[in-house]
Amino acid sequence: MTFEGFPEAGLDFYDDLELDNTKSFWEAHKDVYKSAVAEPMKALTAALEPEFGAAKIFRPYRDVRFAKDKSPYKTHQGAYVGTGPSTGYYVQIGAAGVFVGAGFYEASAARLAVIREAMADEAHGNQLREILAARESDGWKVGGESLKTAPRGYDVDHPRIELLRHKSLTVGIEYGFDPIIHSPALVDRVRDDWRKATPFLEWVAAHGTA
């Protein structure tokens, strides 16, 4: 299947799902999910696979076993290409349009300690800062879970304390409702942006092995 873009119906589907997150709605509209969301996402990731590798397309169902929110369905469809433990490229579609990103979304205590050592290092830490600054200058946002205080063993006045506080670290950019998301050209757009994110993932790979 060739990627032709995400149909408008995919955005409409998630607009409606946010208002009616029930099994009855899902059952009545699962054909729309399949044709306007699932199949295009499979085609998009297949087109990117030769360069980046096979993607994991996440299940649309939420794990509500320990959640206060018992809504059964995710209000977006994500796909992920791993480059390391809990690390890789990401793309999703939802009611807000399309989003792409990259980074590591969690780390063991041992791995996070190694990453922080690299962040604290003058050369490696400044290299990471420059990589992230380049993405921010293009409109990307740096995200991830952060501590409110300095991590144990580091001074609150450290010159890269904003990096050291991170427990996970990501970069991403919203395409929103840009017309490109409805066209085959989205493949090239995602490919180009994933390439731009590659230096960040390479830094994590080089400095994130516990």
PDB file of N, CA, C and O in Angstrom, residues 1-44:
ATOM      1  N   MET A   1       0.846  -1.196   0.000  1.00  0.00           N
ATOM      2  CA  MET A   1       0.000   0.000   0.000  1.00  0.00           C
ATOM      3  C   MET A   1       0.882   1.248   0.000  1.00  0.00           C
ATOM      4  O   MET A   1       1.799   1.372   0.804  1.00  0.00           O
ATOM      5  N   THR A   2       0.631   2.159  -0.907  1.00  0.00           N
ATOM      6  CA  THR A   2       1.388   3.399  -1.011  1.00  0.00           C
ATOM      7  C   THR A   2       0.748   4.470  -0.140  1.00  0.00           C
ATOM      8  O   THR A   2      -0.478   4.618  -0.110  1.00  0.00           O
ATOM      9  N   PHE A   3       1.579   5.227   0.575  1.00  0.00           N
ATOM     10  CA  PHE A   3       1.045   6.288   1.426  1.00  0.00           C
ATOM     11  C   PHE A   3       0.556   7.446   0.564  1.00  0.00           C
ATOM     12  O   PHE A   3       1.303   8.002  -0.236  1.00  0.00           O
ATOM     13  N   GLU A   4      -0.690   7.839   0.758  1.00  0.00           N
ATOM     14  CA  GLU A   4      -1.295   8.935   0.001  1.00  0.00           C
ATOM     15  C   GLU A   4      -1.653  10.118   0.896  1.00  0.00           C
ATOM     16  O   GLU A   4      -2.240  11.087   0.427  1.00  0.00           O
ATOM     17  N   GLY A   5      -1.315  10.020   2.179  1.00  0.00           N
ATOM     18  CA  GLY A   5      -1.694  11.057   3.127  1.00  0.00           C
ATOM     19  C   GLY A   5      -2.757  10.552   4.083  1.00  0.00           C
ATOM     20  O   GLY A   5      -3.422   9.545   3.822  1.00  0.00           O
ATOM     21  N   PHE A   6      -2.886  11.228   5.230  1.00  0.00           N
ATOM     22  CA  PHE A   6      -3.952  10.897   6.170  1.00  0.00           C
ATOM     23  C   PHE A   6      -5.232  11.623   5.740  1.00  0.00           C
ATOM     24  O   PHE A   6      -5.215  12.857   5.621  1.00  0.00           O
ATOM     25  N   PRO A   7      -6.326  10.917   5.521  1.00  0.00           N
ATOM     26  CA  PRO A   7      -7.576  11.577   5.144  1.00  0.00           C
ATOM     27  C   PRO A   7      -8.096  12.485   6.259  1.00  0.00           C
ATOM     28  O   PRO A   7      -7.804  12.271   7.442  1.00  0.00           O
ATOM     29  N   GLU A   8      -8.865  13.473   5.861  1.00  0.00           N
ATOM     30  CA  GLU A   8      -9.527  14.348   6.843  1.00  0.00           C
ATOM     31  C   GLU A   8     -10.343  13.516   7.826  1.00  0.00           C
ATOM     32  O   GLU A   8     -10.469  13.870   8.994  1.00  0.00           O
ATOM     33  N   ALA A   9     -10.867  12.404   7.343  1.00  0.00           N
ATOM     34  CA  ALA A   9     -11.691  11.552   8.204  1.00  0.00           C
ATOM     35  C   ALA A   9     -10.932  11.048   9.415  1.00  0.00           C
ATOM     36  O   ALA A   9     -11.525  10.770  10.458  1.00  0.00           O
ATOM     37  N   GLY A  10      -9.596  10.941   9.293  1.00  0.00           N
ATOM     38  CA  GLY A  10      -8.797  10.502  10.439  1.00  0.00           C
ATOM     39  C   GLY A  10      -8.813  11.526  11.556  1.00  0.00           C
ATOM     40  O   GLY A  10      -8.930  11.179  12.746  1.00  0.00           O
ATOM     41  N   LEU A  11      -8.700  12.806  11.209  1.00  0.00           N
ATOM     42  CA  LEU A  11      -8.764  13.867  12.211  1.00  0.00           C
ATOM     43  C   LEU A  11     -10.160  13.945  12.811  1.00  0.00           C
ATOM     44  O   LEU A  11     -10.317  14.111  14.025  1.00  0.00           O
ATOM     45  N   ASP A  12     -11.172  13.834  11.958  1.00  0.00           N
ATOM     46  CA  ASP A  12     -12.554  13.877  12.437  1.00  0.00           C
ATOM     47  C   ASP A  12     -12.839  12.728  13.394  1.00  0.00           C
ATOM     48  O   ASP A  12     -13.546  12.896  14.400  1.00  0.00           O
ATOM     49  N   PHE A  13     -12.275  11.568  13.082  1.00  0.00           N
ATOM     50  CA  PHE A  13     -12.462  10.397  13.935  1.00  0.00           C
ATOM     51  C   PHE A  13     -11.980  10.688  15.352  1.00  0.00           C
ATOM     52  O   PHE A  13     -12.675  10.399  16.336  1.00  0.00           O
ATOM     53  N   TYR A  14     -10.782  11.293  15.461  1.00  0.00           N
ATOM     54  CA  TYR A  14     -10.248  11.571  16.792  1.00  0.00           C
ATOM     55  C   TYR A  14     -10.957  12.737  17.473  1.00  0.00           C
ATOM     56  O   TYR A  14     -11.083  12.758  18.705  1.00  0.00           O
ATOM     57  N   ASP A  15     -11.429  13.700  16.708  1.00  0.00           N
ATOM     58  CA  ASP A  15     -12.281  14.757  17.287  1.00  0.00           C
ATOM     59  C   ASP A  15     -13.482  14.141  17.981  1.00  0.00           C
ATOM     60  O   ASP A  15     -13.815  14.491  19.122  1.00  0.00           O
ATOM     61  N   ASP A  16     -14.132  13.223  17.296  1.00  0.00           N
ATOM     62  CA  ASP A  16     -15.343  12.591  17.837  1.00  0.00           C
ATOM     63  C   ASP A  16     -15.007  11.638  18.981  1.00  0.00           C
ATOM     64  O   ASP A  16     -15.755  11.551  19.967  1.00  0.00           O
ATOM     65  N   LEU A  17     -13.877  10.939  18.876  1.00  0.00           N
ATOM     66  CA  LEU A  17     -13.497   9.998  19.929  1.00  0.00           C
ATOM     67  C   LEU A  17     -13.208  10.722  21.238  1.00  0.00           C
ATOM     68  O   LEU A  17     -13.496  10.195  22.322  1.00  0.00           O
ATOM     69  N   GLU A  18     -12.658  11.922  21.160  1.00  0.00           N
ATOM     70  CA  GLU A  18     -12.398  12.686  22.378  1.00  0.00           C
ATOM     71  C   GLU A  18     -13.696  13.035  23.101  1.00  0.00           C
ATOM     72  O   GLU A  18     -13.715  13.180  24.324  1.00  0.00           O
ATOM     73  N   LEU A  19     -14.783  13.156  22.339  1.00  0.00           N
ATOM     74  CA  LEU A  19     -16.078  13.479  22.927  1.00  0.00           C
ATOM     75  C   LEU A  19     -16.848  12.236  23.357  1.00  0.00           C
ATOM     76  O   LEU A  19     -17.671  12.292  24.272  1.00  0.00           O
ATOM     77  N   ASP A  20     -16.587  11.116  22.710  1.00  0.00           N
ATOM     78  CA  ASP A  20     -17.340   9.894  22.984  1.00  0.00           C
ATOM     79  C   ASP A  20     -16.393   8.701  22.976  1.00  0.00           C
ATOM     80  O   ASP A  20     -16.366   7.921  22.032  1.00  0.00           O
ATOM     81  N   ASN A  21     -15.605   8.583  24.046  1.00  0.00           N
ATOM     82  CA  ASN A  21     -14.611   7.520  24.140  1.00  0.00           C
ATOM     83  C   ASN A  21     -15.260   6.279  24.737  1.00  0.00           C
ATOM     84  O   ASN A  21     -15.042   5.930  25.908  1.00  0.00           O
ATOM     85  N   THR A  22     -16.067   5.617  23.912  1.00  0.00           N
ATOM     86  CA  THR A  22     -16.815   4.451  24.366  1.00  0.00           C
ATOM     87  C   THR A  22     -16.671   3.317  23.362  1.00  0.00           C
ATOM     88  O   THR A  22     -16.350   3.531  22.184  1.00  0.00           O
ATOM     89  N   LYS A  23     -16.940   2.118  23.832  1.00  0.00           N
ATOM     90  CA  LYS A  23     -16.871   0.950  22.954  1.00  0.00           C
ATOM     91  C   LYS A  23     -17.916   1.043  21.858  1.00  0.00           C
ATOM     92  O   LYS A  23     -17.657   0.640  20.708  1.00  0.00           O
ATOM     93  N   SER A  24     -19.084   1.589  22.184  1.00  0.00           N
ATOM     94  CA  SER A  24     -20.146   1.680  21.175  1.00  0.00           C
ATOM     95  C   SER A  24     -19.730   2.602  20.032  1.00  0.00           C
ATOM     96  O   SER A  24     -19.972   2.291  18.858  1.00  0.00           O
ATOM     97  N   PHE A  25     -19.078   3.734  20.373  1.00  0.00           N
ATOM     98  CA  PHE A  25     -18.612   4.630  19.316  1.00  0.00           C
ATOM     99  C   PHE A  25     -17.543   3.927  18.483  1.00  0.00           C
ATOM    100  O   PHE A  25     -17.548   3.988  17.248  1.00  0.00           O
ATOM    101  N   TRP A  26     -16.602   3.265  19.157  1.00  0.00           N
ATOM    102  CA  TRP A  26     -15.509   2.606  18.451  1.00  0.00           C
ATOM    103  C   TRP A  26     -16.045   1.544  17.491  1.00  0.00           C
ATOM    104  O   TRP A  26     -15.618   1.473  16.329  1.00  0.00           O
ATOM    105  N   GLU A  27     -16.965   0.732  17.984  1.00  0.00           N
ATOM    106  CA  GLU A  27     -17.503  -0.332  17.142  1.00  0.00           C
ATOM    107  C   GLU A  27     -18.230   0.237  15.927  1.00  0.00           C
ATOM    108  O   GLU A  27     -18.164  -0.322  14.829  1.00  0.00           O
ATOM    109  N   ALA A  28     -18.878   1.376  16.119  1.00  0.00           N
ATOM    110  CA  ALA A  28     -19.621   1.985  15.013  1.00  0.00           C
ATOM    111  C   ALA A  28     -18.711   2.659  13.995  1.00  0.00           C
ATOM    112  O   ALA A  28     -19.123   2.899  12.850  1.00  0.00           O
ATOM    113  N   HIS A  29     -17.469   2.970  14.396  1.00  0.00           N
ATOM    114  CA  HIS A  29     -16.570   3.729  13.525  1.00  0.00           C
ATOM    115  C   HIS A  29     -15.229   3.026  13.287  1.00  0.00           C
ATOM    116  O   HIS A  29     -14.287   3.655  12.786  1.00  0.00           O
ATOM    117  N   LYS A  30     -15.128   1.747  13.614  1.00  0.00           N
ATOM    118  CA  LYS A  30     -13.838   1.068  13.489  1.00  0.00           C
ATOM    119  C   LYS A  30     -13.377   0.967  12.037  1.00  0.00           C
ATOM    120  O   LYS A  30     -12.167   0.909  11.775  1.00  0.00           O
ATOM    121  N   ASP A  31     -14.312   0.987  11.097  1.00  0.00           N
ATOM    122  CA  ASP A  31     -13.912   0.970   9.687  1.00  0.00           C
ATOM    123  C   ASP A  31     -13.226   2.278   9.303  1.00  0.00           C
ATOM    124  O   ASP A  31     -12.303   2.284   8.481  1.00  0.00           O
ATOM    125  N   VAL A  32     -13.678   3.397   9.912  1.00  0.00           N
ATOM    126  CA  VAL A  32     -13.031   4.685   9.665  1.00  0.00           C
ATOM    127  C   VAL A  32     -11.628   4.673  10.262  1.00  0.00           C
ATOM    128  O   VAL A  32     -10.668   5.132   9.623  1.00  0.00           O
ATOM    129  N   TYR A  33     -11.500   4.140  11.456  1.00  0.00           N
ATOM    130  CA  TYR A  33     -10.177   4.027  12.073  1.00  0.00           C
ATOM    131  C   TYR A  33      -9.245   3.230  11.173  1.00  0.00           C
ATOM    132  O   TYR A  33      -8.097   3.634  10.930  1.00  0.00           O
ATOM    133  N   LYS A  34      -9.726   2.123  10.654  1.00  0.00           N
ATOM    134  CA  LYS A  34      -8.881   1.271   9.824  1.00  0.00           C
ATOM    135  C   LYS A  34      -8.441   1.968   8.544  1.00  0.00           C
ATOM    136  O   LYS A  34      -7.258   1.982   8.201  1.00  0.00           O
ATOM    137  N   SER A  35      -9.388   2.601   7.840  1.00  0.00           N
ATOM    138  CA  SER A  35      -9.084   3.169   6.525  1.00  0.00           C
ATOM    139  C   SER A  35      -8.410   4.534   6.597  1.00  0.00           C
ATOM    140  O   SER A  35      -7.606   4.877   5.725  1.00  0.00           O
ATOM    141  N   ALA A  36      -8.724   5.328   7.630  1.00  0.00           N
ATOM    142  CA  ALA A  36      -8.229   6.711   7.694  1.00  0.00           C
ATOM    143  C   ALA A  36      -7.080   6.897   8.668  1.00  0.00           C
ATOM    144  O   ALA A  36      -6.429   7.950   8.655  1.00  0.00           O
ATOM    145  N   VAL A  37      -6.813   5.893   9.513  1.00  0.00           N
ATOM    146  CA  VAL A  37      -5.745   6.017  10.509  1.00  0.00           C
ATOM    147  C   VAL A  37      -4.762   4.844  10.414  1.00  0.00           C
ATOM    148  O   VAL A  37      -3.581   5.031  10.113  1.00  0.00           O
ATOM    149  N   ALA A  38      -5.243   3.641  10.676  1.00  0.00           N
ATOM    150  CA  ALA A  38      -4.351   2.484  10.801  1.00  0.00           C
ATOM    151  C   ALA A  38      -3.631   2.156   9.498  1.00  0.00           C
ATOM    152  O   ALA A  38      -2.406   1.965   9.478  1.00  0.00           O
ATOM    153  N   GLU A  39      -4.366   2.075   8.403  1.00  0.00           N
ATOM    154  CA  GLU A  39      -3.739   1.712   7.134  1.00  0.00           C
ATOM    155  C   GLU A  39      -2.785   2.795   6.626  1.00  0.00           C
ATOM    156  O   GLU A  39      -1.671   2.475   6.182  1.00  0.00           O
ATOM    157  N   PRO A  40      -3.165   4.088   6.686  1.00  0.00           N
ATOM    158  CA  PRO A  40      -2.189   5.113   6.289  1.00  0.00           C
ATOM    159  C   PRO A  40      -0.935   5.128   7.164  1.00  0.00           C
ATOM    160  O   PRO A  40       0.174   5.327   6.661  1.00  0.00           O
ATOM    161  N   MET A  41      -1.089   4.904   8.479  1.00  0.00           N
ATOM    162  CA  MET A  41       0.087   4.873   9.349  1.00  0.00           C
ATOM    163  C   MET A  41       0.994   3.705   8.974  1.00  0.00           C
ATOM    164  O   MET A  41       2.232   3.849   8.952  1.00  0.00           O
ATOM    165  N   LYS A  42       0.410   2.576   8.663  1.00  0.00           N
ATOM    166  CA  LYS A  42       1.204   1.425   8.244  1.00  0.00           C
ATOM    167  C   LYS A  42       1.953   1.736   6.952  1.00  0.00           C
ATOM    168  O   LYS A  42       3.129   1.393   6.802  1.00  0.00           O
ATOM    169  N   ALA A  43       1.287   2.415   6.023  1.00  0.00           N
ATOM    170  CA  ALA A  43       1.922   2.764   4.750  1.00  0.00           C
ATOM    171  C   ALA A  43       3.024   3.807   4.945  1.00  0.00           C
ATOM    172  O   ALA A  43       4.082   3.735   4.306  1.00  0.00           O
ATOM    173  N   LEU A  44       2.789   4.780   5.830  1.00  0.00           N
ATOM    174  CA  LEU A  44       3.786   5.813   6.106  1.00  0.00           C
ATOM    175  C   LEU A  44       5.055   5.192   6.686  1.00  0.00           C
ATOM    176  O   LEU A  44       6.173   5.467   6.225  1.00  0.00           O
TER     177      LEU A  44
END
